[in-house]
Structures are given as structure tokens and as C-alpha cells.
Amino acid sequence: MEPIVIKGGNRLTGRLRVQGSKNATLPLLAAALLIDGVTTLTNCPDITDVSGMLKLLSQFGCRIVRCQHTVTIDARNVYYCEPDAGIAGAMRASSLLLAVSLARFHQAALPMPGGCTIGKRPLDGHMEALRQMGAHITAGERNVFAEASCLAGCVLEPMLQSVGITEQLILAAVCAKGVTTIKKCAREPEIFSLCQFLQAAGADILYLDDEIMICGGATLHDVCFEVPGDRIIAASYLCMGLSVGCDMTLYGIETNQLTWILSYAKKMQCHLEIEQEHVHIRADKQIEHIPYLETAVYPGFPTDLQSVVCAMLATADGTSVVVETIFENRLQAAKELGKFGADVRVDEENRSVTIVGRKHLNGAVVAAKELRGGVALILAGLRAEGETTVYGCEYIVRGHESIVEDLRSLGAQIAWMR
Ligand code: UD1
């Protein structure tokens, strides 16, 4: 894919609607296969991971109509299939088809899911919990095979607080016999929207603070649901605005999902007007360093924002230490920041990064190795003096439908190199 070219230095000004969330959409698409009816999703982002998931659904016989940001999935005449390894293997969310295929067809054959190379990302916790629900699962190096004549509700406490495991179990439990309680579940907003979607389709779900109770077996029916705005993209654009200066409004986003970045912006004493679905920010100050920051499950500092925040802190007024606690290999972008002249040191274990803020960055030729890391390099390019070229943009378009157009509409000098 062609690289993105940026000439740094421009403030971001204007209004921007934030696209629908990738991580919310993908579980909803998997859930659509559970419904013997028609699912309509609005505000569905036009990104490659969504196209891939739709292709997988069509292999199961779903009839799909996509018109701009509205997608309908008719899953009335579906049949069992083994999803294409090339497509399923390219994204993590394909793992959710395990529970869905088991629930709808009593069997599943799934190529090992892929996604961004940010860590090992095994499926052991998914399989362990599904086994407790009665599934027989065998896992090879490349595939997982599962069968279950009937999934049975039970009390589950997954081996770790994982977004994917929680989503997998919700999908299994809505079709299981009896009541399932998922204890110590993850509480990311995308999990809440999956529950809201399934409730709108007729599922019986009680969403408590750190546990979810599901009474399985309800008949699921046609449903229309609006995908929420992408909180990670909104937060990334706020980081960019803080870094280069801004006078901008982001809308189409639940601002109560932006707690971390908005409280940081408040600490920096930026001018903020926060409403339920939009935020106006005016920022012209130097970035304040953060002495110690570590990624955590929601509502903590999101791992998906870590690389972008590292890029932002590269021009802070002092030294920051950022620790990645969720994934083992998520500091690749931090290493690449050195090419902009940033003073960034990654520790030997690849878990923490020390960033000594510098006033200036210079343009560089860099390569994204994963989605969010690619966005971090764009932030550095916007802030740097001179020209930056970002390769590896195929990762960025997995989650961003129009990052170049968005930033250009806010006044950045950024373009695809044709
Ligand atoms: C989801 C998001 C991803 C985000 C992450 C954490 C999607 C498509 N992706 O990924 O953008 O960064 O949540 O917020 O929604 N783990 C195991 N065994 C398992 C499952 C997970 O060891 O069976 C580990 C993972 O390797 C990782 C940690 O648990 O180290 C957290 O992963 P998890 O919360 O499951 O993230 P994902 O659902 O993969």
C-alpha cells in the first residue's frame, strides 16, 4: 500500500465526526450470525477488518448488503462452514466465530486468528471457559476444532480479565441452556455495546459491575443497532491536538469513554467543553510529562492508546516512563520514534519505555508495524519539522477509514503518496 506523507507543524482546527468503532463493530458482526433474522448496523466503519469479517459471514451463507455506513446481515439461511484461513488468520476478532459457530451449528473449525503482532495472544482462556460450558475442543498449531451438542450455562471465572474471552463467553451464553454468570469480566465499552445489541435482539442479559448474568436460550430476532463512535480514534486525535496545538471539536463519540485523555487535558489546563457526545478542545501549551504511566484494563489507561501517548510525550517538558502491562510486544512504535530524533529508550524486557521530552522532532522515513503504532508515527510526523513518510499503512487502514482525509479536514498537511 502507498505510504502517507506529512509536512509537520500545522495546528488542528475545525469539526470532525469520529467514525464508528472497529472493536465494537467486529463482535456485533459475529453476533449477527447467531440471529435467525436480519441485523442492521448503522455507523459501521468502512475498514478492512470489517470487510474481512463480512466476507467470513458470507461464507456461512449470510446475505450482506452494505450501503455507505449501513450494513444489513441476513443470517436466516446460513450453513456450517470452515472460515477461510487467509481472512480469519488476519484478524483477532475472527476468534469470536468459535462460540457463534458452536452455538448455531454445534461445531466449529477455526483457523488460528491473527491480528496485529503485539504479543502472543493465545486462545487458551477462550478454550478453557468454553470447555466448562460443555464444548469439546482440540487445538492444533493452525486450527481449533470444537463441538458441543448443547452448550450449558454455568458460573465462569476466566483465567484473566480479557476483552476477547468476555465477548466469546457472552456469545456462547446467549444460546446456552440455563444461566451463565461471567465473573471478573472485562468492562470495556465494547463489551457493554455487545450486551446492548444482544438485548435489543431479545437476549436476557444482566450487566452488573464486574459480572454479567445471561439467561440463555431466548429467541433472537431482527435488530437495528447504531455502532458507537471509536473511543480510541477520538483519544488519538485529542493526543494529536494536544501535541501540535488545536482548536477543534470532535463529535459522534461518547465522551464518558474518554476519561483518561480528558483528565490529562484538564491537568494541562486546556480549554475544554465536554458534552455527552462531543468535545471541544483548545490547546496551545507544551505537553506535560507523565512521571509514571502504565496500561490497564478499562477504565485504566488503554493499551490501544499507549503508542500514541508515547509519541505525544516525546515533546513533553520532562521525562516520562510508560509501562505496557497487557501485551508483550507493543513498544515497536516507541522504538521507531528515535528516527524523528526523539529520546526514547525501551528496557531490555521490552515492557517499559523512558521518554526524555525534546522541544523539536525532525521529519523521518518510518514504517508502521501495527495499527495503533502507525497512528503514533503519524502524530510524530504532524509534530515534526519537515517531511515524514509513513510506510506500512495497510495496518492503519485496518482500523481507520479516513485518517488522511480527517486530518486534512482539520488543517494538517498530509496526503497519500500516489
Ligand atoms: C482486544 C482489542 C484490542 C485491545 C485489547 C485490550 C479487539 C478486536 N481487540 O483484544 O484492540 O488492545 O482488547 O484492550 O477488540 N490472553 C491470553 N489468553 C487468552 C486471551 C488473552 O493469554 O485466551 C492475553 C493476551 O495475549 C493479552 C491479554 O490477555 O496479553 C489481553 O488480551 P485481551 O483482553 O483478550 O485482548 P483482545 O481481546 O485480543
Tab-separated table of C-alpha atoms and ligand atoms in Angstrom:
chain	number	residue	atom	x	y	z
A	1	MET	CA	0.000	0.000	0.000
A	2	GLU	CA	1.195	3.538	-0.721
A	3	PRO	CA	2.763	5.464	2.163
A	4	ILE	CA	1.392	8.568	3.879
A	5	VAL	CA	3.376	11.784	3.544
A	6	ILE	CA	3.135	14.532	6.149
A	7	LYS	CA	4.553	18.039	6.372
A	8	GLY	CA	4.526	18.822	10.069
A	9	GLY	CA	3.782	21.970	12.008
A	10	ASN	CA	0.110	22.777	11.392
A	11	ARG	CA	-2.411	23.266	14.224
A	12	LEU	CA	-5.582	21.200	14.022
A	13	THR	CA	-8.717	23.309	13.715
A	14	GLY	CA	-12.339	22.595	12.827
A	15	ARG	CA	-15.026	19.997	13.462
A	16	LEU	CA	-14.755	16.272	12.864
A	17	ARG	CA	-17.180	13.396	13.190
A	18	VAL	CA	-15.412	10.359	14.649
A	19	GLN	CA	-16.065	7.110	12.755
A	20	GLY	CA	-17.745	4.045	14.245
A	21	SER	CA	-15.642	1.829	16.473
A	22	LYS	CA	-13.753	-1.133	14.992
A	23	ASN	CA	-13.585	-3.034	18.256
A	24	ALA	CA	-17.303	-2.543	18.866
A	25	THR	CA	-18.320	-3.500	15.312
A	26	LEU	CA	-16.447	-6.796	14.995
A	27	PRO	CA	-18.188	-8.614	17.904
A	28	LEU	CA	-21.548	-7.294	16.654
A	29	LEU	CA	-20.862	-8.805	13.242
A	30	ALA	CA	-20.001	-12.137	14.847
A	31	ALA	CA	-23.189	-11.897	16.919
A	32	ALA	CA	-25.256	-11.328	13.760
A	33	LEU	CA	-24.572	-14.952	12.814
A	34	LEU	CA	-26.393	-16.071	15.977
A	35	ILE	CA	-29.613	-14.419	14.884
A	36	ASP	CA	-32.092	-16.274	12.708
A	37	GLY	CA	-33.123	-12.949	11.197
A	38	VAL	CA	-31.788	-9.668	9.859
A	39	THR	CA	-29.267	-7.439	11.636
A	40	THR	CA	-28.902	-3.825	10.584
A	41	LEU	CA	-25.878	-1.902	11.807
A	42	THR	CA	-25.601	1.825	11.233
A	43	ASN	CA	-22.436	3.918	11.661
A	44	CYS	CA	-20.467	0.819	10.655
A	45	PRO	CA	-16.894	1.851	9.760
A	46	ASP	CA	-15.607	1.164	6.253
A	47	ILE	CA	-12.335	-0.505	7.227
A	48	THR	CA	-10.530	-3.619	6.086
A	49	ASP	CA	-11.190	-5.633	9.273
A	50	VAL	CA	-14.942	-5.080	8.829
A	51	SER	CA	-14.738	-6.113	5.146
A	52	GLY	CA	-12.854	-9.248	6.212
A	53	MET	CA	-15.439	-10.170	8.849
A	54	LEU	CA	-18.273	-9.605	6.347
A	55	LYS	CA	-16.519	-11.935	3.881
A	56	LEU	CA	-16.328	-14.601	6.590
A	57	LEU	CA	-20.052	-14.183	7.347
A	58	SER	CA	-20.891	-14.543	3.663
A	59	GLN	CA	-19.001	-17.864	3.668
A	60	PHE	CA	-21.548	-19.056	6.237
A	61	GLY	CA	-24.318	-18.106	3.797
A	62	CYS	CA	-25.204	-14.702	5.274
A	63	ARG	CA	-26.626	-12.298	2.710
A	64	ILE	CA	-24.950	-8.956	3.137
A	65	VAL	CA	-25.899	-5.554	1.816
A	66	ARG	CA	-23.609	-2.641	2.502
A	67	CYS	CA	-24.682	0.895	1.707
A	68	GLN	CA	-22.241	3.532	2.939
A	69	HIS	CA	-22.165	3.093	6.718
A	70	THR	CA	-25.219	0.866	6.975
A	71	VAL	CA	-24.762	-2.886	6.761
A	72	THR	CA	-27.522	-5.494	6.798
A	73	ILE	CA	-26.752	-9.120	7.501
A	74	ASP	CA	-29.455	-11.658	6.767
A	75	ALA	CA	-28.495	-14.829	8.661
A	76	ARG	CA	-31.737	-16.768	8.037
A	77	ASN	CA	-30.352	-19.291	5.578
A	78	VAL	CA	-26.918	-19.999	6.951
A	79	TYR	CA	-24.978	-23.241	6.941
A	80	TYR	CA	-21.877	-24.610	8.614
A	81	CYS	CA	-18.548	-23.754	7.052
A	82	GLU	CA	-14.870	-23.619	7.888
A	83	PRO	CA	-13.847	-19.968	7.510
A	84	ASP	CA	-11.124	-19.027	5.069
A	85	ALA	CA	-7.735	-19.189	6.777
A	86	GLY	CA	-6.326	-16.226	4.865
A	87	ILE	CA	-9.080	-13.882	6.062
A	88	ALA	CA	-9.710	-15.311	9.530
A	89	GLY	CA	-5.988	-15.593	10.180
A	90	ALA	CA	-5.524	-11.878	9.542
A	91	MET	CA	-7.665	-10.626	12.420
A	92	ARG	CA	-8.077	-11.359	16.110
A	93	ALA	CA	-11.844	-10.900	16.165
A	94	SER	CA	-12.379	-13.945	13.932
A	95	SER	CA	-11.824	-15.951	17.154
A	96	LEU	CA	-15.358	-14.951	18.189
A	97	LEU	CA	-16.739	-17.190	15.436
A	98	LEU	CA	-15.781	-20.111	17.667
A	99	ALA	CA	-18.659	-19.598	20.103
A	100	VAL	CA	-21.004	-18.422	17.384
A	101	SER	CA	-20.415	-21.426	15.126
A	102	LEU	CA	-20.713	-23.779	18.124
A	103	ALA	CA	-23.978	-22.173	19.192
A	104	ARG	CA	-25.553	-22.143	15.756
A	105	PHE	CA	-24.124	-25.326	14.181
A	106	HIS	CA	-22.885	-27.310	17.225
A	107	GLN	CA	-19.430	-27.419	15.679
A	108	ALA	CA	-16.636	-25.038	14.749
A	109	ALA	CA	-13.382	-25.208	12.822
A	110	LEU	CA	-11.420	-22.038	13.112
A	111	PRO	CA	-8.039	-21.090	11.715
A	112	MET	CA	-5.868	-19.601	14.463
A	113	PRO	CA	-6.691	-15.901	14.495
A	114	GLY	CA	-4.061	-13.304	13.748
A	115	GLY	CA	-4.283	-9.536	14.044
A	116	CYS	CA	-1.617	-7.057	14.990
A	117	THR	CA	1.651	-8.677	16.114
A	118	ILE	CA	1.628	-7.051	19.528
A	119	GLY	CA	2.076	-10.187	21.591
A	120	LYS	CA	1.466	-13.931	21.720
A	121	ARG	CA	-2.311	-13.614	22.035
A	122	PRO	CA	-3.149	-17.285	22.680
A	123	LEU	CA	-6.705	-18.640	22.848
A	124	ASP	CA	-6.153	-20.774	25.963
A	125	GLY	CA	-8.529	-18.778	28.146
A	126	HIS	CA	-11.240	-18.825	25.475
A	127	MET	CA	-10.989	-22.592	25.118
A	128	GLU	CA	-10.798	-23.292	28.837
A	129	ALA	CA	-14.021	-21.392	29.509
A	130	LEU	CA	-15.885	-22.883	26.538
A	131	ARG	CA	-14.882	-26.348	27.759
A	132	GLN	CA	-16.542	-25.538	31.084
A	133	MET	CA	-19.700	-24.853	29.100
A	134	GLY	CA	-19.540	-28.349	27.622
A	135	ALA	CA	-17.590	-27.863	24.391
A	136	HIS	CA	-15.065	-30.484	23.241
A	137	ILE	CA	-12.140	-28.579	21.800
A	138	THR	CA	-8.907	-29.665	20.200
A	139	ALA	CA	-6.331	-27.129	19.168
A	140	GLY	CA	-3.532	-27.696	16.705
A	141	GLU	CA	-0.897	-25.223	15.625
A	142	ARG	CA	-3.043	-23.757	12.881
A	143	ASN	CA	-6.640	-24.637	13.738
A	144	VAL	CA	-9.102	-25.055	16.554
A	145	PHE	CA	-11.840	-27.672	16.267
A	146	ALA	CA	-14.805	-27.690	18.608
A	147	GLU	CA	-18.112	-29.435	19.003
A	148	ALA	CA	-20.937	-29.287	21.506
A	149	SER	CA	-24.349	-30.854	21.178
A	150	CYS	CA	-25.540	-28.261	23.660
A	151	LEU	CA	-23.673	-25.527	25.499
A	152	ALA	CA	-24.628	-25.395	29.176
A	153	GLY	CA	-24.799	-22.293	31.336
A	154	CYS	CA	-22.545	-22.247	34.414
A	155	VAL	CA	-20.557	-19.920	36.655
A	156	LEU	CA	-17.358	-18.896	34.893
A	157	GLU	CA	-14.342	-17.038	36.149
A	158	PRO	CA	-11.954	-16.664	33.201
A	159	MET	CA	-8.220	-17.086	33.836
A	160	LEU	CA	-7.699	-13.389	33.111
A	161	GLN	CA	-9.703	-10.231	32.613
A	162	SER	CA	-9.799	-10.334	28.840
A	163	VAL	CA	-11.912	-8.434	26.346
A	164	GLY	CA	-11.964	-11.298	23.842
A	165	ILE	CA	-12.740	-14.012	26.405
A	166	THR	CA	-15.606	-11.975	27.868
A	167	GLU	CA	-17.090	-11.388	24.401
A	168	GLN	CA	-16.653	-15.049	23.455
A	169	LEU	CA	-18.499	-16.180	26.587
A	170	ILE	CA	-21.335	-13.704	26.163
A	171	LEU	CA	-21.892	-15.032	22.646
A	172	ALA	CA	-21.834	-18.632	23.857
A	173	ALA	CA	-24.062	-17.936	26.866
A	174	VAL	CA	-26.953	-16.295	24.996
A	175	CYS	CA	-27.503	-19.587	23.176
A	176	ALA	CA	-26.615	-21.920	26.063
A	177	LYS	CA	-29.095	-23.849	28.154
A	178	GLY	CA	-29.622	-22.230	31.551
A	179	VAL	CA	-27.966	-19.336	33.305
A	180	THR	CA	-24.343	-18.308	32.808
A	181	THR	CA	-22.552	-15.961	35.165
A	182	ILE	CA	-19.271	-14.487	33.946
A	183	LYS	CA	-17.321	-13.258	36.952
A	184	LYS	CA	-14.457	-10.758	36.903
A	185	CYS	CA	-15.308	-9.964	33.307
A	186	ALA	CA	-13.643	-7.211	31.316
A	187	ARG	CA	-15.670	-3.982	31.300
A	188	GLU	CA	-14.541	-2.250	28.141
A	189	PRO	CA	-17.326	-0.183	26.492
A	190	GLU	CA	-17.283	-2.566	23.504
A	191	ILE	CA	-18.487	-5.341	25.823
A	192	PHE	CA	-21.314	-3.162	27.042
A	193	SER	CA	-22.371	-2.405	23.471
A	194	LEU	CA	-22.319	-6.131	22.602
A	195	CYS	CA	-24.686	-6.719	25.535
A	196	GLN	CA	-26.922	-3.818	24.455
A	197	PHE	CA	-27.043	-5.201	20.921
A	198	LEU	CA	-27.972	-8.701	22.085
A	199	GLN	CA	-30.584	-7.318	24.499
A	200	ALA	CA	-32.124	-5.379	21.596
A	201	ALA	CA	-32.252	-8.700	19.705
A	202	GLY	CA	-34.121	-10.334	22.600
A	203	ALA	CA	-31.353	-11.797	24.789
A	204	ASP	CA	-31.807	-11.862	28.551
A	205	ILE	CA	-28.664	-10.214	29.954
A	206	LEU	CA	-27.999	-8.555	33.282
A	207	TYR	CA	-24.896	-6.364	33.129
A	208	LEU	CA	-23.549	-5.749	36.627
A	209	ASP	CA	-20.364	-4.031	37.763
A	210	ASP	CA	-17.836	-6.816	37.303
A	211	GLU	CA	-20.071	-9.691	36.352
A	212	ILE	CA	-22.556	-10.479	33.647
A	213	MET	CA	-25.528	-12.841	34.064
A	214	ILE	CA	-27.116	-14.312	30.990
A	215	CYS	CA	-30.219	-16.453	30.843
A	216	GLY	CA	-29.612	-18.452	27.680
A	217	GLY	CA	-31.976	-19.712	25.049
A	218	ALA	CA	-34.073	-16.609	24.315
A	219	THR	CA	-35.238	-16.392	20.723
A	220	LEU	CA	-33.154	-13.758	18.966
A	221	HIS	CA	-34.924	-11.597	16.408
A	222	ASP	CA	-34.263	-8.840	13.840
A	223	VAL	CA	-32.326	-5.958	15.287
A	224	CYS	CA	-31.185	-2.494	14.253
A	225	PHE	CA	-28.262	-1.004	16.183
A	226	GLU	CA	-26.003	2.033	15.893
A	227	VAL	CA	-22.291	1.321	16.309
A	228	PRO	CA	-20.810	3.741	18.869
A	229	GLY	CA	-18.058	6.168	17.882
A	230	ASP	CA	-14.480	4.930	18.156
A	231	ARG	CA	-13.102	5.991	21.554
A	232	ILE	CA	-9.519	5.082	20.641
A	233	ILE	CA	-9.587	7.129	17.447
A	234	ALA	CA	-11.159	10.073	19.290
A	235	ALA	CA	-8.500	9.870	22.003
A	236	SER	CA	-5.742	9.580	19.362
A	237	TYR	CA	-6.962	12.754	17.628
A	238	LEU	CA	-7.057	14.503	21.010
A	239	CYS	CA	-3.423	13.482	21.584
A	240	MET	CA	-2.536	14.878	18.154
A	241	GLY	CA	-4.352	18.118	19.000
A	242	LEU	CA	-2.533	18.408	22.320
A	243	SER	CA	0.796	17.779	20.603
A	244	VAL	CA	0.538	20.252	17.710
A	245	GLY	CA	-1.957	22.715	19.200
A	246	CYS	CA	-5.610	22.760	18.303
A	247	ASP	CA	-8.966	24.423	18.347
A	248	MET	CA	-11.215	21.555	17.358
A	249	THR	CA	-14.469	19.781	18.067
A	250	LEU	CA	-14.852	16.021	17.860
A	251	TYR	CA	-18.385	14.649	17.766
A	252	GLY	CA	-20.194	11.323	17.341
A	253	ILE	CA	-18.448	9.937	20.408
A	254	GLU	CA	-19.465	9.109	23.986
A	255	THR	CA	-17.201	11.437	25.914
A	256	ASN	CA	-17.590	9.415	29.121
A	257	GLN	CA	-15.413	6.783	27.367
A	258	LEU	CA	-12.567	9.300	27.062
A	259	THR	CA	-11.901	9.658	30.772
A	260	TRP	CA	-8.148	9.135	30.684
A	261	ILE	CA	-7.272	11.557	27.899
A	262	LEU	CA	-9.763	14.214	29.023
A	263	SER	CA	-8.452	14.209	32.581
A	264	TYR	CA	-4.916	14.575	31.209
A	265	ALA	CA	-6.078	17.502	29.030
A	266	LYS	CA	-7.719	19.038	32.129
A	267	LYS	CA	-4.460	18.705	34.035
A	268	MET	CA	-2.740	20.524	31.178
A	269	GLN	CA	-5.330	23.278	31.728
A	270	CYS	CA	-6.545	23.172	28.149
A	271	HIS	CA	-9.819	24.867	27.335
A	272	LEU	CA	-12.410	22.063	27.230
A	273	GLU	CA	-16.154	21.987	26.633
A	274	ILE	CA	-17.440	18.478	27.176
A	275	GLU	CA	-20.963	17.390	26.271
A	276	GLN	CA	-22.293	13.841	26.185
A	277	GLU	CA	-21.465	13.297	22.505
A	278	HIS	CA	-18.933	15.946	21.617
A	279	VAL	CA	-15.882	17.641	22.977
A	280	HIS	CA	-14.369	20.985	22.055
A	281	ILE	CA	-10.710	21.453	22.902
A	282	ARG	CA	-8.361	24.406	22.559
A	283	ALA	CA	-4.745	23.625	23.376
A	284	ASP	CA	-1.574	25.607	22.816
A	285	LYS	CA	0.606	24.551	25.721
A	286	GLN	CA	3.679	22.429	25.878
A	287	ILE	CA	2.954	18.778	26.605
A	288	GLU	CA	3.346	17.948	30.295
A	289	HIS	CA	5.413	14.905	31.106
A	290	ILE	CA	3.891	11.962	32.997
A	291	PRO	CA	6.371	10.592	35.558
A	292	TYR	CA	4.853	7.091	35.518
A	293	LEU	CA	2.052	5.619	33.464
A	294	GLU	CA	1.037	2.022	32.939
A	295	THR	CA	-1.576	0.445	30.701
A	296	ALA	CA	-4.505	-1.202	32.445
A	297	VAL	CA	-7.867	-2.757	31.731
A	298	TYR	CA	-10.803	-0.353	31.409
A	299	PRO	CA	-11.304	2.216	32.872
A	300	GLY	CA	-7.496	2.491	33.187
A	301	PHE	CA	-5.073	3.848	30.616
A	302	PRO	CA	-5.860	1.872	27.428
A	303	THR	CA	-3.127	-0.234	25.841
A	304	ASP	CA	-4.535	0.791	22.443
A	305	LEU	CA	-3.503	4.365	23.242
A	306	GLN	CA	-0.046	3.580	24.600
A	307	SER	CA	1.989	4.109	21.425
A	308	VAL	CA	0.166	7.335	20.526
A	309	VAL	CA	0.731	8.710	24.031
A	310	CYS	CA	4.435	7.769	23.834
A	311	ALA	CA	4.677	9.801	20.613
A	312	MET	CA	2.914	12.706	22.318
A	313	LEU	CA	5.253	12.548	25.329
A	314	ALA	CA	8.301	12.712	23.022
A	315	THR	CA	7.956	16.521	23.110
A	316	ALA	CA	6.941	16.819	26.778
A	317	ASP	CA	8.601	19.155	29.271
A	318	GLY	CA	10.431	16.371	31.122
A	319	THR	CA	10.923	12.637	31.446
A	320	SER	CA	8.084	10.118	31.283
A	321	VAL	CA	8.042	6.386	31.919
A	322	VAL	CA	5.360	4.306	30.206
A	323	VAL	CA	4.879	0.627	31.066
A	324	GLU	CA	2.964	-1.795	28.840
A	325	THR	CA	1.319	-4.398	31.067
A	326	ILE	CA	-1.143	-6.086	28.663
A	327	PHE	CA	0.843	-7.152	25.579
A	328	GLU	CA	4.466	-8.377	25.412
A	329	ASN	CA	5.427	-6.780	22.116
A	330	ARG	CA	3.724	-3.429	21.951
A	331	LEU	CA	6.631	-0.988	22.037
A	332	GLN	CA	7.566	-1.281	18.370
A	333	ALA	CA	6.388	2.233	17.523
A	334	ALA	CA	8.250	3.676	20.516
A	335	LYS	CA	11.487	2.294	19.043
A	336	GLU	CA	10.672	3.863	15.671
A	337	LEU	CA	10.268	7.302	17.314
A	338	GLY	CA	14.061	7.531	17.583
A	339	LYS	CA	14.139	8.213	13.839
A	340	PHE	CA	12.357	11.527	14.493
A	341	GLY	CA	15.166	12.447	16.885
A	342	ALA	CA	13.094	11.583	19.957
A	343	ASP	CA	14.978	10.416	23.074
A	344	VAL	CA	13.198	7.131	23.683
A	345	ARG	CA	14.709	4.139	25.482
A	346	VAL	CA	12.974	0.780	25.641
A	347	ASP	CA	14.061	-1.513	28.507
A	348	GLU	CA	15.636	-4.916	27.844
A	349	GLU	CA	12.461	-6.807	28.654
A	350	ASN	CA	10.539	-4.768	26.112
A	351	ARG	CA	7.964	-3.729	28.689
A	352	SER	CA	8.698	-0.122	29.571
A	353	VAL	CA	9.872	2.958	27.765
A	354	THR	CA	11.620	6.029	29.139
A	355	ILE	CA	10.956	9.156	27.129
A	356	VAL	CA	13.031	12.273	27.677
A	357	GLY	CA	10.992	15.071	26.140
A	358	ARG	CA	12.587	17.236	23.459
A	359	LYS	CA	11.327	20.507	22.056
A	360	HIS	CA	11.792	19.506	18.432
A	361	LEU	CA	11.343	16.432	16.282
A	362	ASN	CA	12.527	16.187	12.717
A	363	GLY	CA	10.746	14.574	9.802
A	364	ALA	CA	11.672	10.925	9.157
A	365	VAL	CA	11.023	7.913	6.963
A	366	VAL	CA	9.389	5.303	9.194
A	367	ALA	CA	7.389	2.080	8.978
A	368	ALA	CA	4.290	1.090	10.922
A	369	LYS	CA	4.361	-2.480	12.232
A	370	GLU	CA	0.829	-2.481	13.650
A	371	LEU	CA	-2.312	-0.341	13.623
A	372	ARG	CA	-2.052	1.903	16.686
A	373	GLY	CA	1.710	2.190	16.326
A	374	GLY	CA	1.141	3.532	12.809
A	375	VAL	CA	-1.103	6.250	14.226
A	376	ALA	CA	1.646	7.150	16.713
A	377	LEU	CA	4.054	7.690	13.811
A	378	ILE	CA	1.509	9.971	12.140
A	379	LEU	CA	1.308	12.007	15.356
A	380	ALA	CA	5.089	12.364	15.394
A	381	GLY	CA	5.017	13.384	11.711
A	382	LEU	CA	2.415	16.087	12.405
A	383	ARG	CA	4.607	17.471	15.192
A	384	ALA	CA	7.974	17.184	13.391
A	385	GLU	CA	9.663	19.862	11.359
A	386	GLY	CA	9.929	18.909	7.700
A	387	GLU	CA	8.614	15.922	5.820
A	388	THR	CA	7.708	12.488	7.168
A	389	THR	CA	6.882	9.378	5.184
A	390	VAL	CA	4.995	6.562	6.916
A	391	TYR	CA	5.122	3.124	5.290
A	392	GLY	CA	3.131	0.094	6.468
A	393	CYS	CA	-0.210	1.909	6.109
A	394	GLU	CA	-2.043	-1.365	5.448
A	395	TYR	CA	-2.044	-1.720	9.251
A	396	ILE	CA	-3.557	1.720	9.740
A	397	VAL	CA	-6.488	1.137	7.355
A	398	ARG	CA	-7.446	-1.970	9.339
A	399	GLY	CA	-8.962	0.422	11.848
A	400	HIS	CA	-9.088	3.890	10.289
A	401	GLU	CA	-11.428	4.578	7.430
A	402	SER	CA	-10.122	8.043	6.517
A	403	ILE	CA	-7.266	9.183	8.726
A	404	VAL	CA	-5.645	11.233	5.957
A	405	GLU	CA	-8.900	12.944	4.978
A	406	ASP	CA	-9.859	13.510	8.646
A	407	LEU	CA	-6.589	15.203	9.496
A	408	ARG	CA	-6.526	17.195	6.270
A	409	SER	CA	-10.022	18.497	7.048
A	410	LEU	CA	-8.547	19.748	10.342
A	411	GLY	CA	-5.793	21.627	8.507
A	412	ALA	CA	-2.917	19.116	8.587
A	413	GLN	CA	-0.652	18.803	5.546
A	414	ILE	CA	-0.995	15.073	4.973
A	415	ALA	CA	-1.622	13.003	1.862
A	416	TRP	CA	-1.358	9.536	0.386
A	417	MET	CA	1.752	9.325	-1.813
A	418	ARG	CA	0.246	8.485	-5.210
B	1	UD1	C1	-8.959	-6.524	22.401
B	1	UD1	C2	-8.884	-5.471	21.324
B	1	UD1	C3	-7.507	-4.851	21.315
B	1	UD1	C4	-7.122	-4.338	22.681
B	1	UD1	C5	-7.286	-5.430	23.742
B	1	UD1	C6	-7.065	-4.943	25.163
B	1	UD1	C7	-10.421	-6.255	19.599
B	1	UD1	C8	-10.593	-6.818	18.245
B	1	UD1	N1	-9.167	-6.094	20.033
B	1	UD1	O1	-8.036	-7.548	22.048
B	1	UD1	O2	-7.536	-3.744	20.387
B	1	UD1	O3	-5.775	-3.921	22.659
B	1	UD1	O4	-8.624	-5.958	23.672
B	1	UD1	O5	-7.868	-3.850	25.437
B	1	UD1	O6	-11.373	-5.910	20.277
B	1	UD1	N2	-4.757	-13.566	26.578
B	1	UD1	C9	-4.311	-14.838	26.909
B	1	UD1	N3	-5.146	-15.888	26.661
B	1	UD1	C10	-6.384	-15.739	26.115
B	1	UD1	C11	-6.826	-14.447	25.784
B	1	UD1	C12	-5.995	-13.366	26.022
B	1	UD1	O7	-3.203	-15.004	27.405
B	1	UD1	O8	-7.086	-16.740	25.913
B	1	UD1	C13	-3.871	-12.405	26.836
B	1	UD1	C14	-3.462	-11.658	25.562
B	1	UD1	O9	-2.366	-12.280	24.940
B	1	UD1	C15	-3.134	-10.288	26.132
B	1	UD1	C16	-4.128	-10.131	27.289
B	1	UD1	O10	-4.601	-11.442	27.583
B	1	UD1	O11	-1.822	-10.304	26.627
B	1	UD1	C17	-5.316	-9.235	26.994
B	1	UD1	O12	-5.931	-9.652	25.804
B	1	UD1	P1	-7.467	-9.435	25.507
B	1	UD1	O13	-8.094	-8.521	26.519
B	1	UD1	O14	-8.093	-10.749	25.270
B	1	UD1	O15	-7.386	-8.611	24.133
B	1	UD1	P2	-8.073	-8.972	22.770
B	1	UD1	O16	-9.500	-9.339	23.002
B	1	UD1	O17	-7.204	-9.874	21.985
